[in-house]
Amino acid sequence: MVAINSVTPIVNTTSAALSSNITLVFDAAVNPSAVNLDTIKVNGSISGKFSGTFSFTNKNKTVVFDPAVDFHVGEEITLTVSTQVQDTSGNFTSLSM
């Protein structure tokens, strides 16, 4: 199973820039076709569901979400990663965040 090694900005941070992207680092290469707004959801306490684009680096081990609009001051962001995200071997993620 593929697992998430880290997320930035750091979970529960209060000092992230409003224009921050969200970066997830996995322990294996992720299948880009398994990553979309249904399998990785970003919701804001003020903005609601965010749209945006995903990009892949580090041989597809790093997924970057670039929201279409910046976050608001004081907005709490909830990131939900579905167990339907797969690595390139077809293994699903081992947890939901």
CSV table of N, CA and C in Angstrom, one decimal:
chain,number,residue,atom,x,y,z
A,1,MET,N,0.8,-1.2,0.0
A,1,MET,CA,0.0,0.0,0.0
A,1,MET,C,0.9,1.2,0.0
A,2,VAL,N,0.4,2.3,-0.6
A,2,VAL,CA,1.1,3.5,-0.7
A,2,VAL,C,0.6,4.4,0.5
A,3,ALA,N,1.6,5.1,1.1
A,3,ALA,CA,1.3,5.9,2.3
A,3,ALA,C,1.8,7.3,2.1
A,4,ILE,N,1.2,8.2,2.8
A,4,ILE,CA,1.6,9.6,2.8
A,4,ILE,C,2.7,9.8,3.9
A,5,ASN,N,3.9,10.3,3.4
A,5,ASN,CA,5.0,10.6,4.3
A,5,ASN,C,4.9,11.9,5.0
A,6,SER,N,4.4,12.9,4.2
A,6,SER,CA,4.4,14.3,4.8
A,6,SER,C,3.4,15.2,4.0
A,7,VAL,N,2.9,16.2,4.6
A,7,VAL,CA,2.0,17.2,4.0
A,7,VAL,C,2.6,18.6,4.4
A,8,THR,N,2.6,19.5,3.4
A,8,THR,CA,2.9,20.9,3.7
A,8,THR,C,1.9,21.7,3.0
A,9,PRO,N,1.5,22.9,3.6
A,9,PRO,CA,1.9,23.3,4.9
A,9,PRO,C,1.7,22.3,6.0
A,10,ILE,N,2.4,22.4,7.1
A,10,ILE,CA,2.3,21.5,8.2
A,10,ILE,C,0.9,21.5,8.8
A,11,VAL,N,0.4,20.3,9.1
A,11,VAL,CA,-1.0,20.2,9.6
A,11,VAL,C,-1.1,21.1,10.9
A,12,ASN,N,-2.2,21.8,11.0
A,12,ASN,CA,-2.6,22.7,12.1
A,12,ASN,C,-1.7,23.9,12.2
A,13,THR,N,-1.0,24.3,11.1
A,13,THR,CA,-0.2,25.5,11.2
A,13,THR,C,-1.1,26.7,11.1
A,14,THR,N,-0.7,27.8,11.7
A,14,THR,CA,-1.5,29.0,11.6
A,14,THR,C,-0.7,30.1,10.9
A,15,SER,N,0.4,29.7,10.3
A,15,SER,CA,1.2,30.8,9.6
A,15,SER,C,1.5,30.5,8.1
A,16,ALA,N,0.7,29.7,7.5
A,16,ALA,CA,0.8,29.4,6.1
A,16,ALA,C,0.4,30.6,5.3
A,17,ALA,N,1.2,30.8,4.2
A,17,ALA,CA,0.8,31.9,3.3
A,17,ALA,C,-0.5,31.7,2.6
A,18,LEU,N,-1.3,32.7,2.4
A,18,LEU,CA,-2.6,32.6,1.8
A,18,LEU,C,-2.5,32.0,0.4
A,19,SER,N,-1.4,32.2,-0.3
A,19,SER,CA,-1.2,31.7,-1.6
A,19,SER,C,-0.5,30.3,-1.7
A,20,SER,N,-0.4,29.7,-0.5
A,20,SER,CA,0.2,28.4,-0.4
A,20,SER,C,-0.4,27.3,-1.3
A,21,ASN,N,0.4,26.5,-1.9
A,21,ASN,CA,0.0,25.2,-2.5
A,21,ASN,C,0.0,24.2,-1.4
A,22,ILE,N,-0.7,23.1,-1.6
A,22,ILE,CA,-0.6,21.9,-0.6
A,22,ILE,C,0.2,20.8,-1.3
A,23,THR,N,1.2,20.4,-0.6
A,23,THR,CA,2.1,19.3,-1.1
A,23,THR,C,2.0,18.1,-0.3
A,24,LEU,N,1.8,16.9,-1.0
A,24,LEU,CA,1.7,15.6,-0.3
A,24,LEU,C,2.9,14.8,-0.9
A,25,VAL,N,3.7,14.2,0.0
A,25,VAL,CA,4.8,13.4,-0.4
A,25,VAL,C,4.4,11.9,0.0
A,26,PHE,N,4.4,11.1,-1.0
A,26,PHE,CA,4.0,9.7,-0.8
A,26,PHE,C,5.3,8.8,-0.8
A,27,ASP,N,5.1,7.6,-0.2
A,27,ASP,CA,6.3,6.7,-0.1
A,27,ASP,C,6.5,5.9,-1.4
A,28,ALA,N,5.7,6.1,-2.4
A,28,ALA,CA,5.8,5.4,-3.7
A,28,ALA,C,5.2,6.3,-4.8
A,29,ALA,N,5.6,6.0,-6.0
A,29,ALA,CA,5.1,6.8,-7.1
A,29,ALA,C,3.5,6.7,-7.2
A,30,VAL,N,2.8,7.8,-7.4
A,30,VAL,CA,1.4,7.8,-7.4
A,30,VAL,C,1.0,7.8,-8.9
A,31,ASN,N,-0.1,7.0,-9.2
A,31,ASN,CA,-0.7,7.0,-10.5
A,31,ASN,C,-1.4,8.3,-10.8
A,32,PRO,N,-0.9,9.2,-11.6
A,32,PRO,CA,-1.6,10.5,-11.8
A,32,PRO,C,-3.1,10.4,-12.2
A,33,SER,N,-3.4,9.3,-12.9
A,33,SER,CA,-4.8,9.2,-13.3
A,33,SER,C,-5.8,8.9,-12.1
A,34,ALA,N,-5.2,8.5,-11.0
A,34,ALA,CA,-6.0,8.3,-9.8
A,34,ALA,C,-6.1,9.5,-8.9
A,35,VAL,N,-5.5,10.6,-9.3
A,35,VAL,CA,-5.5,11.8,-8.5
A,35,VAL,C,-6.4,12.8,-9.2
A,36,ASN,N,-7.5,13.3,-8.5
A,36,ASN,CA,-8.4,14.3,-9.0
A,36,ASN,C,-9.1,14.9,-7.8
A,37,LEU,N,-10.0,15.8,-8.1
A,37,LEU,CA,-10.8,16.5,-7.1
A,37,LEU,C,-11.7,15.6,-6.3
A,38,ASP,N,-12.0,14.4,-6.8
A,38,ASP,CA,-12.8,13.4,-6.1
A,38,ASP,C,-12.0,12.6,-5.1
A,39,THR,N,-10.7,12.3,-5.4
A,39,THR,CA,-9.9,11.5,-4.6
A,39,THR,C,-9.0,12.3,-3.6
A,40,ILE,N,-8.8,13.5,-3.9
A,40,ILE,CA,-8.1,14.4,-3.0
A,40,ILE,C,-9.0,15.7,-2.9
A,41,LYS,N,-9.6,15.9,-1.8
A,41,LYS,CA,-10.6,17.0,-1.6
A,41,LYS,C,-10.0,18.0,-0.7
A,42,VAL,N,-10.1,19.3,-1.1
A,42,VAL,CA,-9.7,20.4,-0.3
A,42,VAL,C,-10.9,21.3,0.0
A,43,ASN,N,-11.2,21.4,1.3
A,43,ASN,CA,-12.3,22.3,1.7
A,43,ASN,C,-11.9,23.3,2.7
A,44,GLY,N,-12.4,24.5,2.5
A,44,GLY,CA,-12.1,25.6,3.4
A,44,GLY,C,-13.3,26.0,4.3
A,45,SER,N,-13.1,26.4,5.5
A,45,SER,CA,-14.2,26.8,6.4
A,45,SER,C,-14.9,28.0,5.9
A,46,ILE,N,-14.3,28.8,5.1
A,46,ILE,CA,-14.9,30.0,4.5
A,46,ILE,C,-15.3,29.8,3.1
A,47,SER,N,-14.4,29.2,2.3
A,47,SER,CA,-14.5,29.1,0.8
A,47,SER,C,-15.3,27.9,0.4
A,48,GLY,N,-15.4,26.9,1.3
A,48,GLY,CA,-16.1,25.6,0.8
A,48,GLY,C,-15.1,24.8,0.0
A,49,LYS,N,-15.6,24.0,-0.9
A,49,LYS,CA,-14.8,23.1,-1.7
A,49,LYS,C,-13.9,23.9,-2.7
A,50,PHE,N,-12.6,23.6,-2.7
A,50,PHE,CA,-11.7,24.3,-3.6
A,50,PHE,C,-11.5,23.5,-4.9
A,51,SER,N,-11.5,24.3,-6.0
A,51,SER,CA,-11.1,23.7,-7.3
A,51,SER,C,-9.6,24.1,-7.4
A,52,GLY,N,-8.9,23.4,-8.4
A,52,GLY,CA,-7.5,23.7,-8.6
A,52,GLY,C,-6.9,22.6,-9.5
A,53,THR,N,-5.6,22.7,-9.6
A,53,THR,CA,-4.9,21.7,-10.4
A,53,THR,C,-3.9,20.9,-9.6
A,54,PHE,N,-3.6,19.7,-10.1
A,54,PHE,CA,-2.6,18.9,-9.5
A,54,PHE,C,-1.4,18.8,-10.4
A,55,SER,N,-0.2,18.8,-9.8
A,55,SER,CA,1.0,18.5,-10.6
A,55,SER,C,1.8,17.5,-9.8
A,56,PHE,N,2.7,16.9,-10.5
A,56,PHE,CA,3.5,15.7,-10.0
A,56,PHE,C,5.0,16.0,-10.2
A,57,THR,N,5.8,15.7,-9.1
A,57,THR,CA,7.2,15.9,-9.2
A,57,THR,C,7.8,14.7,-8.5
A,58,ASN,N,9.2,14.6,-8.4
A,58,ASN,CA,9.9,13.6,-7.7
A,58,ASN,C,9.4,12.2,-8.2
A,59,LYS,N,9.4,12.0,-9.5
A,59,LYS,CA,9.0,10.7,-10.1
A,59,LYS,C,7.6,10.3,-9.6
A,60,ASN,N,6.7,11.3,-9.5
A,60,ASN,CA,5.3,11.1,-9.1
A,60,ASN,C,5.1,10.7,-7.6
A,61,LYS,N,6.1,10.9,-6.8
A,61,LYS,CA,6.0,10.6,-5.4
A,61,LYS,C,5.5,11.9,-4.7
A,62,THR,N,5.5,13.0,-5.3
A,62,THR,CA,5.1,14.3,-4.7
A,62,THR,C,3.9,14.8,-5.6
A,63,VAL,N,2.8,15.1,-4.9
A,63,VAL,CA,1.6,15.6,-5.5
A,63,VAL,C,1.4,17.0,-5.0
A,64,VAL,N,1.3,18.0,-5.9
A,64,VAL,CA,1.1,19.4,-5.5
A,64,VAL,C,-0.3,19.9,-5.9
A,65,PHE,N,-1.1,20.4,-5.0
A,65,PHE,CA,-2.4,21.0,-5.3
A,65,PHE,C,-2.2,22.5,-5.3
A,66,ASP,N,-2.6,23.1,-6.5
A,66,ASP,CA,-2.5,24.5,-6.6
A,66,ASP,C,-4.0,25.0,-6.7
A,67,PRO,N,-4.5,25.6,-5.6
A,67,PRO,CA,-5.9,26.0,-5.6
A,67,PRO,C,-6.1,27.2,-6.6
A,68,ALA,N,-7.3,27.2,-7.2
A,68,ALA,CA,-7.7,28.2,-8.2
A,68,ALA,C,-7.7,29.6,-7.6
A,69,VAL,N,-8.0,29.7,-6.3
A,69,VAL,CA,-8.1,31.0,-5.6
A,69,VAL,C,-7.3,30.8,-4.3
A,70,ASP,N,-6.8,31.9,-3.8
A,70,ASP,CA,-6.0,31.9,-2.5
A,70,ASP,C,-7.0,31.6,-1.3
A,71,PHE,N,-6.4,31.1,-0.3
A,71,PHE,CA,-7.1,30.9,1.0
A,71,PHE,C,-7.4,32.2,1.6
A,72,HIS,N,-8.4,32.2,2.5
A,72,HIS,CA,-8.7,33.5,3.3
A,72,HIS,C,-8.0,33.5,4.6
A,73,VAL,N,-7.8,34.7,5.1
A,73,VAL,CA,-7.2,34.9,6.5
A,73,VAL,C,-8.1,34.1,7.5
A,74,GLY,N,-7.5,33.3,8.3
A,74,GLY,CA,-8.2,32.6,9.4
A,74,GLY,C,-9.0,31.4,8.9
A,75,GLU,N,-8.9,31.0,7.6
A,75,GLU,CA,-9.6,29.9,7.1
A,75,GLU,C,-8.9,28.6,7.5
A,76,GLU,N,-9.8,27.7,8.0
A,76,GLU,CA,-9.3,26.3,8.3
A,76,GLU,C,-9.5,25.4,7.1
A,77,ILE,N,-8.4,24.7,6.7
A,77,ILE,CA,-8.5,23.9,5.5
A,77,ILE,C,-8.5,22.4,5.9
A,78,THR,N,-9.5,21.7,5.3
A,78,THR,CA,-9.6,20.2,5.6
A,78,THR,C,-9.1,19.6,4.3
A,79,LEU,N,-8.2,18.7,4.4
A,79,LEU,CA,-7.7,17.9,3.3
A,79,LEU,C,-8.1,16.4,3.5
A,80,THR,N,-8.8,15.9,2.5
A,80,THR,CA,-9.3,14.5,2.6
A,80,THR,C,-8.6,13.8,1.4
A,81,VAL,N,-7.8,12.7,1.7
A,81,VAL,CA,-7.2,11.9,0.7
A,81,VAL,C,-7.9,10.5,0.8
A,82,SER,N,-8.6,10.2,-0.3
A,82,SER,CA,-9.3,9.0,-0.4
A,82,SER,C,-8.4,7.8,-0.5
A,83,THR,N,-8.9,6.7,0.0
A,83,THR,CA,-8.1,5.4,-0.2
A,83,THR,C,-8.1,4.9,-1.6
A,84,GLN,N,-8.8,5.7,-2.5
A,84,GLN,CA,-8.8,5.3,-3.9
A,84,GLN,C,-7.6,5.8,-4.7
A,85,VAL,N,-6.8,6.7,-4.0
A,85,VAL,CA,-5.5,7.1,-4.7
A,85,VAL,C,-4.6,5.9,-4.7
A,86,GLN,N,-4.0,5.6,-5.9
A,86,GLN,CA,-3.2,4.4,-6.1
A,86,GLN,C,-1.8,4.8,-6.5
A,87,ASP,N,-0.9,3.8,-6.2
A,87,ASP,CA,0.4,4.0,-6.7
A,87,ASP,C,0.5,3.4,-8.1
A,88,THR,N,1.6,3.4,-8.8
A,88,THR,CA,1.7,3.0,-10.2
A,88,THR,C,1.6,1.4,-10.3
A,89,SER,N,1.6,0.7,-9.2
A,89,SER,CA,1.4,-0.7,-9.2
A,89,SER,C,0.0,-1.1,-8.9
A,90,GLY,N,-0.9,-0.1,-8.7
A,90,GLY,CA,-2.3,-0.4,-8.5
A,90,GLY,C,-2.6,-0.6,-7.0
A,91,ASN,N,-1.7,-0.4,-6.1
A,91,ASN,CA,-2.0,-0.4,-4.7
A,91,ASN,C,-2.7,0.8,-4.2
A,92,PHE,N,-3.6,0.7,-3.3
A,92,PHE,CA,-4.4,1.8,-2.8
A,92,PHE,C,-3.7,2.4,-1.6
A,93,THR,N,-4.1,3.7,-1.3
A,93,THR,CA,-3.5,4.3,-0.1
A,93,THR,C,-3.9,3.6,1.1
A,94,SER,N,-3.1,3.6,2.1
A,94,SER,CA,-3.3,2.8,3.3
A,94,SER,C,-4.2,3.6,4.4
A,95,LEU,N,-4.5,4.8,4.1
A,95,LEU,CA,-5.3,5.6,5.1
A,95,LEU,C,-5.9,6.8,4.4
A,96,SER,N,-6.9,7.3,5.1
A,96,SER,CA,-7.6,8.5,4.7
A,96,SER,C,-7.2,9.6,5.7
A,97,MET,N,-6.9,10.8,5.2
A,97,MET,CA,-6.5,11.9,6.1
A,97,MET,C,-7.7,12.8,6.2
